[in-house]
Coordinates of C-alpha atoms in Angstrom, one line a residue:
M9 CA 8.9 2.3 3.7
K10 CA 8.0 -1.3 5.1
I11 CA 4.3 -0.7 4.3
A12 CA 5.5 0.7 0.8
I13 CA 7.8 -2.0 0.2
K14 CA 4.6 -4.2 0.8
T15 CA 2.4 -2.9 -1.5
L16 CA 5.1 -2.9 -4.2
G17 CA 5.7 -6.7 -3.3
C18 CA 2.0 -7.2 -3.9
K19 CA 1.9 -5.9 -7.5
V20 CA 5.8 -6.7 -8.2
N21 CA 6.5 -10.6 -8.5
Q22 CA 8.1 -11.8 -5.6
S23 CA 11.6 -12.3 -6.9
E24 CA 11.6 -8.7 -8.0
S25 CA 10.4 -7.5 -4.4
D26 CA 13.4 -9.7 -2.8
I27 CA 15.7 -7.9 -5.0
L28 CA 14.3 -4.3 -4.1
A29 CA 14.1 -5.4 -0.3
A30 CA 18.0 -6.6 -1.2
I31 CA 18.9 -3.6 -2.3
L32 CA 16.9 -1.3 0.2
K33 CA 18.9 -2.8 3.0
S34 CA 22.5 -3.0 1.5
E35 CA 21.4 1.0 1.0
N36 CA 20.5 1.0 4.8
I37 CA 23.9 -0.7 5.7
S38 CA 26.1 1.7 3.6
L39 CA 24.3 4.7 5.0

């Protein structure tokens, strides 16, 4: 998962990648 997030971050803007990371973190906390 972390590797996929990093590759997405390279293709996507940092701001968007930060949003994705925040969403994933919130999902992990909810789970």
